[in-house]
Amino acid sequence: MKVKDSNGNLLKDGDSVILIKSLPVKGTSITLKKGMVIKNIRLTDDDAEVECKAEKMRVVLKTAFLKKG
């Protein structure tokens, strides 16, 4: 399985990514801001999603909103 960011770069476990769009987190009042660096991502079974820790909680993000940092 190959996981790619919005620019087509390959992602792997432990990579750092940058958000290319501000995203609200479902179930909370938190919004992850555009340009935020997220470190140490983990790949999931779905090649369109990655798991990470942002704002002290675990979230799953779509790779379409990420670029490799």
Phi, psi and omega in degrees: 000130179249123179256126183238148176278187183296337179265359179092006177282141179288137177251149176220167179304136177091354179291160171255141180229161179239135177287135179258001180207143175290134184232127173283144179265123182300139176083359179223174176261012183273139173239126176278123188278149175302136179092354180293133178269128178243123184259156170059059178285160174234136179284150178248183178291337179267126182285358178257006183223149172228152178255142181204174176248120180222136180055039176065026175215155179279129178226156175248126184242146174284138182292342179294341181255015184236150167228148182295134182258000000 
